[in-house]
Coordinates of C-alpha atoms in Angstrom, one line a residue:
X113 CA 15.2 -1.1 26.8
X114 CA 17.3 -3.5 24.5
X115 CA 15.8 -6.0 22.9
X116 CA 16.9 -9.7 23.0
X117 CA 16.0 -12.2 20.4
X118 CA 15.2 -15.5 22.1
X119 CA 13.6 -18.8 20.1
X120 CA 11.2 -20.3 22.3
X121 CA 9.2 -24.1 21.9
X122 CA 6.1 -24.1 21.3
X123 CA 4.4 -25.9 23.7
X124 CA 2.1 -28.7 22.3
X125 CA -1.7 -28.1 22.7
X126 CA -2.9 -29.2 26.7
X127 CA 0.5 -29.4 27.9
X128 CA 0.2 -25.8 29.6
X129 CA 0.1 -26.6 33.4
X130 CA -1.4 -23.5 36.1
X131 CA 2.4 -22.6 36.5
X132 CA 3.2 -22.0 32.8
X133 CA 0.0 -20.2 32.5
X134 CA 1.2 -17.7 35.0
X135 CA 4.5 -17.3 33.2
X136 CA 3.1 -16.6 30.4
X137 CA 1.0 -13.6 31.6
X138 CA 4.0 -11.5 32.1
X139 CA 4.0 -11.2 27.8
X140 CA 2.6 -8.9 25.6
X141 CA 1.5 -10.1 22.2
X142 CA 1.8 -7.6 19.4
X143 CA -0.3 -8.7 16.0
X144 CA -0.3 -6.8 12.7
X145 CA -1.1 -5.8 9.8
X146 CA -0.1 -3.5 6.7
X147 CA -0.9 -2.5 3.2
X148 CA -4.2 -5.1 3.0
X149 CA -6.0 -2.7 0.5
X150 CA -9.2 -3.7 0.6
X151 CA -8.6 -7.6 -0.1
X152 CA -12.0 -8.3 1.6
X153 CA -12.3 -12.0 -0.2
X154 CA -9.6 -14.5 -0.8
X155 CA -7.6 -13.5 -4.0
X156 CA -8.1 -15.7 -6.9
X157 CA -5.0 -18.1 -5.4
X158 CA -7.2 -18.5 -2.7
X159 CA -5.0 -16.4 -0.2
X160 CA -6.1 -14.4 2.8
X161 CA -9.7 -13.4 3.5
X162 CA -10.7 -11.0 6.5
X163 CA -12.6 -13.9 7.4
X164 CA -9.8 -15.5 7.9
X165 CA -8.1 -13.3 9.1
X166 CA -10.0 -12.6 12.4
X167 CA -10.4 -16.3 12.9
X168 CA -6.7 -16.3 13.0
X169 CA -6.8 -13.0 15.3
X170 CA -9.2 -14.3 17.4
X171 CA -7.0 -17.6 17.7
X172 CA -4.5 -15.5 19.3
X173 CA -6.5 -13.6 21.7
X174 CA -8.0 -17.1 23.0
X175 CA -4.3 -18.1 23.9
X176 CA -3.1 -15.0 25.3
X177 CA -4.1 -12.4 28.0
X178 CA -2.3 -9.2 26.5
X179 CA -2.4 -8.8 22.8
X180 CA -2.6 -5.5 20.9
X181 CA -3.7 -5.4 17.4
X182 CA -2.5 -2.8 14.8
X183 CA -2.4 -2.2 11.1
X184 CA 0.3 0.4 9.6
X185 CA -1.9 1.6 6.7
X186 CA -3.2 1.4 3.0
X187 CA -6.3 -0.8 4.6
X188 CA -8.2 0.3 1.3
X189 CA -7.7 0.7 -2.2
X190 CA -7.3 -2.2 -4.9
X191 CA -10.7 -4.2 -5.1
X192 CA -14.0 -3.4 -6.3
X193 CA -15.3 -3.1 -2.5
X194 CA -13.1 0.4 -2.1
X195 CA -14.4 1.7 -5.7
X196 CA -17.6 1.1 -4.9
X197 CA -18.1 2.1 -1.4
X198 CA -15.0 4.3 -0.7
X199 CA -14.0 3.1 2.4
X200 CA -17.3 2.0 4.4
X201 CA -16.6 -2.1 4.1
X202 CA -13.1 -1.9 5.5
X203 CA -14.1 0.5 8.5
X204 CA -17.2 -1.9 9.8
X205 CA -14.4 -5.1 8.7
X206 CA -11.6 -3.2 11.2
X207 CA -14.0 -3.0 13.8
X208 CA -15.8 -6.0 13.9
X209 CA -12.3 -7.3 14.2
X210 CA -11.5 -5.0 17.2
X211 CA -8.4 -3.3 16.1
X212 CA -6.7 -1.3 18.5
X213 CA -5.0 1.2 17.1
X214 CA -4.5 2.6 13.6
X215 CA -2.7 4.6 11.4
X216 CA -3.1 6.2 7.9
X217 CA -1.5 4.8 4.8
X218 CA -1.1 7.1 1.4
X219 CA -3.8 5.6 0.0
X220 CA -6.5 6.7 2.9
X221 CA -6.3 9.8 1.0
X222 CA -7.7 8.4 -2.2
X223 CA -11.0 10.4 -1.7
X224 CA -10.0 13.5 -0.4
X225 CA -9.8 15.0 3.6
X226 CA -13.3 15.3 3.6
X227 CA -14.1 11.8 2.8
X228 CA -11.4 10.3 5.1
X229 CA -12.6 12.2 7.9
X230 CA -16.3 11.0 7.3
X231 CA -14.9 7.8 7.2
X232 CA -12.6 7.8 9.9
X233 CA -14.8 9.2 12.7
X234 CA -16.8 5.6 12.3
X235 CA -13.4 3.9 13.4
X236 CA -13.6 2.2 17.0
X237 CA -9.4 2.3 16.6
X238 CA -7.5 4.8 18.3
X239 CA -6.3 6.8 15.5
X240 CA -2.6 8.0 15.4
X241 CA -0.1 10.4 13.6
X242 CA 2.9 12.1 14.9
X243 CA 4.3 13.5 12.1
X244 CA 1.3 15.1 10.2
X245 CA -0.5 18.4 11.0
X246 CA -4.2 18.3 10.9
X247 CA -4.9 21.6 12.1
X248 CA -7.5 23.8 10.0
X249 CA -8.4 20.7 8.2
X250 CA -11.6 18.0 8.3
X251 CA -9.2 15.8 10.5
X252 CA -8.5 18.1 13.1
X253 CA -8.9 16.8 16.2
X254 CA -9.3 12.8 15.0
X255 CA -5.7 12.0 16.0
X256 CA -3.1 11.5 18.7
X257 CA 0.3 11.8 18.5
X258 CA 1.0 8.9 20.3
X259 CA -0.7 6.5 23.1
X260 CA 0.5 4.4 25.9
X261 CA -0.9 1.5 26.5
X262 CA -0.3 -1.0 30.2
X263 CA 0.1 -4.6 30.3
X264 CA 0.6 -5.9 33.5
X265 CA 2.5 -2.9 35.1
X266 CA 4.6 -2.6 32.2
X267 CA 4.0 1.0 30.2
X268 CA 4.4 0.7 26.3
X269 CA 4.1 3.8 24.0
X270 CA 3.2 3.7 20.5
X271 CA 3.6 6.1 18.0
X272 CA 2.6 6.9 13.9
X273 CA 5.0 7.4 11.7
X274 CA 3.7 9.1 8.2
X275 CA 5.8 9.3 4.5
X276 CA 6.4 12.5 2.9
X277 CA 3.1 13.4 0.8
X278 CA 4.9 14.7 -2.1
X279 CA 4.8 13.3 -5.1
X280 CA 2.8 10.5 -3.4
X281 CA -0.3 11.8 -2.8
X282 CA -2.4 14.1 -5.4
X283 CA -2.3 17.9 -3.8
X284 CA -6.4 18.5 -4.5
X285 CA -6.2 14.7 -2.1
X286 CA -4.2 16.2 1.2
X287 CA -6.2 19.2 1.3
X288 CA -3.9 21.5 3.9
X289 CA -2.3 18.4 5.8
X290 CA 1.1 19.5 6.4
X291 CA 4.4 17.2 6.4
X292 CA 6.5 17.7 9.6
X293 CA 9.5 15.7 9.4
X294 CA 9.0 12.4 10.3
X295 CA 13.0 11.1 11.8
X296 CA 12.7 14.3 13.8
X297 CA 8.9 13.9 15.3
X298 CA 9.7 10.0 15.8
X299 CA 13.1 10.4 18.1
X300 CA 12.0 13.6 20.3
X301 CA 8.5 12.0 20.5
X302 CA 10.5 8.9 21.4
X303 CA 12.6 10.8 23.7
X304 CA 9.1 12.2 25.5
X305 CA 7.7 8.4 26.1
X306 CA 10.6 7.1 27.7
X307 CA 12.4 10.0 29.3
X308 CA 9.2 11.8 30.6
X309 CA 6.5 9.5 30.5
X310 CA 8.5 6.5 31.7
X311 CA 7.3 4.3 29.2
X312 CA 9.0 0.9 29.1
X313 CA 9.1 0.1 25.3
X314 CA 8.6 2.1 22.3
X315 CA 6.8 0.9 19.3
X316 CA 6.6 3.3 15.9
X317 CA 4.0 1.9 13.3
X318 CA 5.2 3.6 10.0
X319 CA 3.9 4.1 6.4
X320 CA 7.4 4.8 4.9
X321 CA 8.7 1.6 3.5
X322 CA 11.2 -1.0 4.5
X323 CA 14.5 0.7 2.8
X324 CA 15.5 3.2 -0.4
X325 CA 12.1 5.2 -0.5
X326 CA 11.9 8.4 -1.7
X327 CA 12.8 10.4 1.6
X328 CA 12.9 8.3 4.6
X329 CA 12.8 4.6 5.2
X330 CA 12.3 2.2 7.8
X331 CA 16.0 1.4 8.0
X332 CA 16.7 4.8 8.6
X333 CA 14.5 4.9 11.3
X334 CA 15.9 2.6 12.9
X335 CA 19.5 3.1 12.6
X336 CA 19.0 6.8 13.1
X337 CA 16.9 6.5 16.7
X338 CA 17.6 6.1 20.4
X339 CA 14.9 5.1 22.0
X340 CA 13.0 3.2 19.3
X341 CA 12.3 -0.4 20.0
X342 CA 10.0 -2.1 17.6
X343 CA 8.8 -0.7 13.7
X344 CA 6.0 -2.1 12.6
X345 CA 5.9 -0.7 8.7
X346 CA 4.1 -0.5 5.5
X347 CA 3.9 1.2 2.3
X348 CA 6.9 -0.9 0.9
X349 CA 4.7 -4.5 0.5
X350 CA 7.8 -6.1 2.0
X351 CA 7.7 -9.6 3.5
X352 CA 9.7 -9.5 6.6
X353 CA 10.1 -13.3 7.5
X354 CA 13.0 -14.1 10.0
X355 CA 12.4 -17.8 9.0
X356 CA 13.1 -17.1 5.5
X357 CA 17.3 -16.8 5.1
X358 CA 16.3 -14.8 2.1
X359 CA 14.0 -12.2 3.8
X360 CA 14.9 -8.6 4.2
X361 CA 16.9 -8.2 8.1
X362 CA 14.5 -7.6 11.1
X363 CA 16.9 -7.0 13.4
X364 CA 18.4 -3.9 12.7
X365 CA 21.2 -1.9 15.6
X366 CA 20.3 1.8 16.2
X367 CA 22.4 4.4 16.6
X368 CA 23.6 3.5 20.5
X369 CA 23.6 -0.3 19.4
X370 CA 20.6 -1.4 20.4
X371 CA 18.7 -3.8 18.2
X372 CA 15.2 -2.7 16.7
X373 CA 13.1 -5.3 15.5
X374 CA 11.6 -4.2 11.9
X375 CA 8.5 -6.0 10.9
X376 CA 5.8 -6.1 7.8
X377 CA 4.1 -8.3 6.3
X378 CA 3.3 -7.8 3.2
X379 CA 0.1 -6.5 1.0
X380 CA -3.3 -8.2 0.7
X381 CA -3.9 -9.0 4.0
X382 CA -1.5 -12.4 3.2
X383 CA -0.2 -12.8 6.3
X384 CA -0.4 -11.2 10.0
X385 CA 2.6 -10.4 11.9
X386 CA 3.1 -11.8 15.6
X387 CA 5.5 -9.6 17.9
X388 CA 6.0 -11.5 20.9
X389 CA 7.3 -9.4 24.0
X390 CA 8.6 -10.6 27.3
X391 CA 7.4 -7.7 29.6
X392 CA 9.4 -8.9 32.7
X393 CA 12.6 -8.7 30.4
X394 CA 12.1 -7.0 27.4
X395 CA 13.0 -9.6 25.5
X396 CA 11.0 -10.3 21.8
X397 CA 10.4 -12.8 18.8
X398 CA 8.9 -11.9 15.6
X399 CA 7.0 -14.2 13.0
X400 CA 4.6 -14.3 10.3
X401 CA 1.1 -16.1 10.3
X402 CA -0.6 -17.2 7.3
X403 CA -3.4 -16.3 6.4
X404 CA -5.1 -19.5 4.4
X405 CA -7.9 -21.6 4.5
X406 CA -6.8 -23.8 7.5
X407 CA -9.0 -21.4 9.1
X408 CA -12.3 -21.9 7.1
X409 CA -13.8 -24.3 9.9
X410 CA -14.0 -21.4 12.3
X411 CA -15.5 -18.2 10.4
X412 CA -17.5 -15.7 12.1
X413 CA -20.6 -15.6 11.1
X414 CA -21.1 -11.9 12.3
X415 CA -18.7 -11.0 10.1
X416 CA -20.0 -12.5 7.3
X417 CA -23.0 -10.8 7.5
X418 CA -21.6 -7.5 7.7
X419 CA -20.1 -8.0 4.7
X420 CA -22.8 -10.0 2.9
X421 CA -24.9 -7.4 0.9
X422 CA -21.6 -5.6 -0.4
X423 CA -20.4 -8.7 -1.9
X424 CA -23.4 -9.4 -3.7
X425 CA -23.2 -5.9 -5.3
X426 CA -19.2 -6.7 -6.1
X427 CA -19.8 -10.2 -7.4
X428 CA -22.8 -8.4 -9.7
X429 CA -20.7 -6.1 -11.2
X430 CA -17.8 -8.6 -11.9
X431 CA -20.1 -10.9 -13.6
X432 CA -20.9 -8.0 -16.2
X433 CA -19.3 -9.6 -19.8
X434 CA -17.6 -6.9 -21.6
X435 CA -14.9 -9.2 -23.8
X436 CA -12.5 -11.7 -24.3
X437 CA -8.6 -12.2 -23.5
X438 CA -6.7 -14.3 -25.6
X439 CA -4.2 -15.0 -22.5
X440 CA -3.7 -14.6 -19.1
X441 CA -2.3 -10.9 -18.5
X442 CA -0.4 -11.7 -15.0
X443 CA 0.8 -8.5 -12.9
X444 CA 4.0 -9.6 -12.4
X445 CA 4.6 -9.3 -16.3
X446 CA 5.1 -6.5 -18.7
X447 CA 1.4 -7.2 -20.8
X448 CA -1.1 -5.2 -18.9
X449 CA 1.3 -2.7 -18.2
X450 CA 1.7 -2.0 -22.0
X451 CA -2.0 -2.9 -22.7
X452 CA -2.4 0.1 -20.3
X453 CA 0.1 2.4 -22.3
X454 CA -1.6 1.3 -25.9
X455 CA -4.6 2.0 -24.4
X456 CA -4.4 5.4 -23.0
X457 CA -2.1 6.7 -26.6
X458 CA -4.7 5.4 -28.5
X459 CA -7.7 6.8 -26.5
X460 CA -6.4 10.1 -25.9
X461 CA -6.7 10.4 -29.8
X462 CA -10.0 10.9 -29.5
X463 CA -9.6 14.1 -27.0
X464 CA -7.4 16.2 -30.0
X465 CA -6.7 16.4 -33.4
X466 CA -3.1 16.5 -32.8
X467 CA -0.9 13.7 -33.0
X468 CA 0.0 11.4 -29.7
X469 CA 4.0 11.1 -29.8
X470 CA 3.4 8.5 -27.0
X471 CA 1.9 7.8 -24.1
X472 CA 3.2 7.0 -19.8
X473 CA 1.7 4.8 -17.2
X474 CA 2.8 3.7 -14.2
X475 CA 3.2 0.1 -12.5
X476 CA 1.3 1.1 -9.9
X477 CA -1.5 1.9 -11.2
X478 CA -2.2 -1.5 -11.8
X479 CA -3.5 -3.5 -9.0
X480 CA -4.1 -7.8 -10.3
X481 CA -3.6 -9.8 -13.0
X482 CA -6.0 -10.2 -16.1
X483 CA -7.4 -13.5 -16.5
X484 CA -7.8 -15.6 -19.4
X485 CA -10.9 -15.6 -21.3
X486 CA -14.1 -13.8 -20.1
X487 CA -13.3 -10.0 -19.6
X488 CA -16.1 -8.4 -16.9
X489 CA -16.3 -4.8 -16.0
X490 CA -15.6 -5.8 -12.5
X491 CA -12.2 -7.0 -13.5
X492 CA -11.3 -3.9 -15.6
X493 CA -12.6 -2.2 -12.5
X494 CA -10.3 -3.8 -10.2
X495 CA -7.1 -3.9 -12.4
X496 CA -7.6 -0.7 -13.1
X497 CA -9.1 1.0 -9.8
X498 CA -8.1 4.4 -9.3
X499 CA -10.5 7.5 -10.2
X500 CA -7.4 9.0 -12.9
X501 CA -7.9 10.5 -16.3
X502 CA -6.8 10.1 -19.4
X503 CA -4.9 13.7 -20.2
X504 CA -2.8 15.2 -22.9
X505 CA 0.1 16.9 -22.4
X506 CA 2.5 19.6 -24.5
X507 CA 5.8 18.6 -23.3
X508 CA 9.3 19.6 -23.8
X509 CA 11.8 16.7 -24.5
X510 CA 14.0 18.0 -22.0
X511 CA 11.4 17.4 -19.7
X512 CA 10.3 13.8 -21.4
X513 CA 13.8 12.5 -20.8
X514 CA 13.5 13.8 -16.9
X515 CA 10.3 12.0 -16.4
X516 CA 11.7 8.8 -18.3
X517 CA 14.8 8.9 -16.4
X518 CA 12.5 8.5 -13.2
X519 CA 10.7 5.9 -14.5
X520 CA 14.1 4.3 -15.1
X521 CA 15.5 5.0 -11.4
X522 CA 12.6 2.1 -10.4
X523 CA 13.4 -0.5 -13.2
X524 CA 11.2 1.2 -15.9
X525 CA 7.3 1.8 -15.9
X526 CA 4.6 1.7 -18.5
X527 CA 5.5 3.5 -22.5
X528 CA 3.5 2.9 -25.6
X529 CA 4.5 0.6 -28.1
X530 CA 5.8 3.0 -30.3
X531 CA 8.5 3.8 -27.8
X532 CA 12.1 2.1 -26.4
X533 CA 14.3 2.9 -24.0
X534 CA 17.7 1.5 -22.3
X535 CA 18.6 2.7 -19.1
X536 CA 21.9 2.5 -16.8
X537 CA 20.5 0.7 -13.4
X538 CA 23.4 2.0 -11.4
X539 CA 22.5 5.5 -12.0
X540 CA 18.5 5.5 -12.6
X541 CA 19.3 7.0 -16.1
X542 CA 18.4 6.4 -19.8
X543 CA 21.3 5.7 -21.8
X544 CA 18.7 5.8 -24.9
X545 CA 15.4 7.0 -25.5
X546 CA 14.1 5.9 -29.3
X547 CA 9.7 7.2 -30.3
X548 CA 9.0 5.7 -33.8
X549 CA 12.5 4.6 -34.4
X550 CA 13.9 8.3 -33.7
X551 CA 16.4 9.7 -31.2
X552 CA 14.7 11.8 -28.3
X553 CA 14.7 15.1 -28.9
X554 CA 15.1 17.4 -25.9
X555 CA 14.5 20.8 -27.8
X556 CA 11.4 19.5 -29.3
X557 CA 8.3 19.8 -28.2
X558 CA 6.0 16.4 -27.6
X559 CA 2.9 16.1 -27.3
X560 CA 2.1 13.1 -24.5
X561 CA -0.9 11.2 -23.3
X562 CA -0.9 9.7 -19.6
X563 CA -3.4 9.8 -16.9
X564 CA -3.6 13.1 -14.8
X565 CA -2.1 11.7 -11.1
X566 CA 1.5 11.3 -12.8
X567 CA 0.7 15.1 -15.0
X568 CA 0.3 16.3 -11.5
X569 CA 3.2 15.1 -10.2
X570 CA 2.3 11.6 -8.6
X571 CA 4.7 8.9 -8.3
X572 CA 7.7 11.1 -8.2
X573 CA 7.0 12.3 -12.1
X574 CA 7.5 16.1 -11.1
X575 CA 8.5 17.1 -14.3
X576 CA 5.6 16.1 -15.8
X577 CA 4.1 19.0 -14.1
X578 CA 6.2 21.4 -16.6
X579 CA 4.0 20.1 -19.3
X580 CA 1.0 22.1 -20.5
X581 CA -2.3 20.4 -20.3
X582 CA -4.1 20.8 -23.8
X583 CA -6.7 18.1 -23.5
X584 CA -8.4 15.2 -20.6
X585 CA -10.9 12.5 -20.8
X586 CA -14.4 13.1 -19.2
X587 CA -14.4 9.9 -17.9
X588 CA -11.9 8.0 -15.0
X589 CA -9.8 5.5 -17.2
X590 CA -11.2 2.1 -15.8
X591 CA -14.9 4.1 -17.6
X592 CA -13.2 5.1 -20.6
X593 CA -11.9 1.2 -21.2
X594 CA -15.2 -0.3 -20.2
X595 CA -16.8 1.9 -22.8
X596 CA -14.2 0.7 -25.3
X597 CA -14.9 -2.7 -25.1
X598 CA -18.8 -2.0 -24.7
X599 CA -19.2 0.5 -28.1
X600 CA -15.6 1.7 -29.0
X601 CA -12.3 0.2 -30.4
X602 CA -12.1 -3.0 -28.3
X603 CA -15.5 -3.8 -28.9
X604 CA -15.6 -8.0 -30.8
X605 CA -11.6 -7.8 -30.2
X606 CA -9.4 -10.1 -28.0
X607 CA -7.2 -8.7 -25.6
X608 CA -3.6 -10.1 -26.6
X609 CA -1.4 -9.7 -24.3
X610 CA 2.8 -8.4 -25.6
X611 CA 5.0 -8.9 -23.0
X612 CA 7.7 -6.9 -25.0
X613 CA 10.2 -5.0 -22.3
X614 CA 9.5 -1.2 -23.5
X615 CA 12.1 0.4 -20.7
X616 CA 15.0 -2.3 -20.4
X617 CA 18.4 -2.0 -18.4
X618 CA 21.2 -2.3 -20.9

């Protein structure tokens, strides 16, 4: 079925006569969401809200007969309400809010098999992955490969599209899952729905990102399938808005020359994605919702009360006082992600006698901004909110230069102070590498603190796994800080935030 982008008015409230009413019963509405990691409250600009959110979803479904509502992935992970309850708040959220189908992001994995699977068999969704094998695992038996849905005698097939675990997700995390590869599992599966199960449309929810990810992307989805008609994505945190000129293209052609709508929304639960479908023609529109506080005259109250007794244990432990900050430390600049890298050199002192050459983070390991004044352990908690640890590594340079020339191929990540580098952004590598003034040495041997998800190999850093590990903290990293400030080296100090670029394109 080709899809056909048609603008439509939007008919003004009690203008809808019997007539129109019946027109409009021959369309399927498609909402969505992606990437919302576990943004149960509004953020601290007052955005989003799952309160809001299902006032808005429940908006929709008073307007429409047919609508289907899906998120693409990463539902948890980045607030205090994951860290402390691993998962439980967003599964009773997601169902009070009647989703209908969803899929698993990288970050579901957090906890391990066994704790997803716990987690997961509470979900009222229907649960879908085609391109993952489950078999001899915790999650055998918890997924479909796909599902087909009817609207008014119109057959619709949906299907899960999964990124490749390597390098994304921590081995001792996946626990046996195996990778099958996900272009080949989307077009046969494809293939299946409309060739053999006469489906009438084919929608692929992915966790793969929007374009140039490691492996596959939605873009190549799209322009590599057949019979492919809608991608719903996530992993990426794009903003697909077709009433932004600026936004990334959602209309992409495949490879017969059929258009594929691509859609996401986001991260944070920001926005909601609206997928109109004509069922009688196939034709479709796509647009974003907001997610804001127009909506706070219609909260459920049900809700609410689900969520009530786990937000009095978050907003306790983010009232805990540990210190000051001089400044704000905002996300989107370099001062917590070098607070981070000062941080972890200067800890891991205290795990060897030998000396720290310099120290690694990662950008993503840091999940909102720092702000100014009154530092709580909540915050540190939520900046900060992964279980890693602080470990030491024995590292060749040869192997140092590898892992800094992948930090460079993403515009530069997180190096302690104490450390510069200049990198060529048309090839992704360091042009210079300088640790206490000096030239990188590749025949030397370093000796490097970072936190053990990049030593394994997360984030793409696979040469860090060539490194020998010689020392690693007791304690997760967001524990070790919190001490710091509480008894240790930050205790009576200001954070101050140095917003010097470490890893800089030339």
């Amino acid at each position: 079925m080709k899809l056909r982008y048609i603008y439509y008015a939007v008919l003004a409230a009690g203008t809808l006569s019997v007539a129109a009413n019946q027109a409009y019963a021959e369309r399927l509405v498609v909402l969505h969401t992606n990437d919302t990691h576990s943004q149960i409250d509004p953020d601290d600009k007052d955005r989003g809200g799952v309160l809001r959110r299902k006032a808005l979803i429940d908006s929709v479904r008073g307007a429409n007969d047919n609508v289907l509502l899906i998120d693409a992935g990463d539902a948890v992970q980045g607030t205090l309400y994951f860290t402390l309850f691993g998962g439980e708040v967003e599964g009773k959220v997601m169902n009070e809010m009647d989703y209908d189908i969803q899929i698993l992001g990288n970050h579901e994995f957090d906890n391990g098999v066994e704790a997803l699977a716990e987690q997961w068999r509470n979900l009222d969704a229907e649960r879908l992955s085609t391109n993952y094998d489950f078999r001899g695992t915790e999650l055998d038996g918890l997924f479909s490969p796909y599902t087909i849905k009817e609207f008014d005698g119109k057959k619709i097939g949906v299907i899960a599209i999964n990124l490749v675990p390597d390098g994304m997700i921590a081995d001792k995390n996946i626990g046996g899952v195996k990778y099958l590869d996900g272009l080949k599992a989307a077009n046969s599966t494809a293939w299946h729905l409309k060739h053999n199960e006469k489906v009438d449309m084919v929608i692929a929810v992915s966790h793969i990102g929007y374009s140039h990810e490691p492996g596959y992307s939605d873009v190549d989805l799209a322009t590599r399938s057949e019979d492919i008609d809608i991608i719903i994505g996530g992993h990426s945190h794009t903003t697909i808005n077709p009433a932004n000129p600026d936004s990334p293209a959602s209309r992409i052609v495949n490879a017969v020359g059929d258009t594929v709508i691509v859609a996401q929304t986001g991260k944070s639960g920001f926005n909601v994605g609206e997928i109109d479908i004509d069922l009688d023609n196939g034709t479709a529109d796509y647009k974003l919702l907001t997610v804001d506080k127009r909506f706070d005259d219609r909260l459920d109250s049900d809700l609410a009360e689900i969520i009530a007794p786990y937000k009095h244990k978050v907003d306790s432990v983010r009232a805990i006082k540990i210190g000051k900050a001089a400044k704000e430390f905002n996300v989107r600049e370099p001062g917590l992600m070098n607070w981070m890298a000062d941080f972890v050199r200067n800890d891991a002192r205290r795990l060897t006698e030998k000396h720290i050459d310099m120290s690694i983070v990662n950008k993503g390991g840091i999940r909102s901004s720092l702000p100014k004044g009154d530092v709580t352990k909540g915050i540190i908690m939520q900046i900060f909110p992964f279980d890693n640890r602080t470990v030491v590594l024995e590292l060749s340079g040869r192997d140092l230069l590898q892992a800094m020339d992948v930090m460079a191929s993403r515009g530069g990540d997180g190096v302690s102070g104490n450390v510069s580098a200049i990198f060529d952004p048309s090839t992704g590598k360091c042009t210079e590498v300088l640790i206490d003034g000096r030239p990188l040495d590749e025949d030397k041997i370093y000796t490097v603190a970072t936190i053990d998800y990049l030593a394994g190999g997360g984030d793409y850093m696979a040469p860090l796994t060539n490194g020998k590990v010689i020392a690693s903290s007791n304690e997760v990293l967001f524990d070790d800080m919190i001490n710091s400030f509480v008894s240790g080296a930050m205790k009576g100090k200001k954070m101050i935030p140095d917003n010097t670029v470490r890893m800089r394109s030339r």
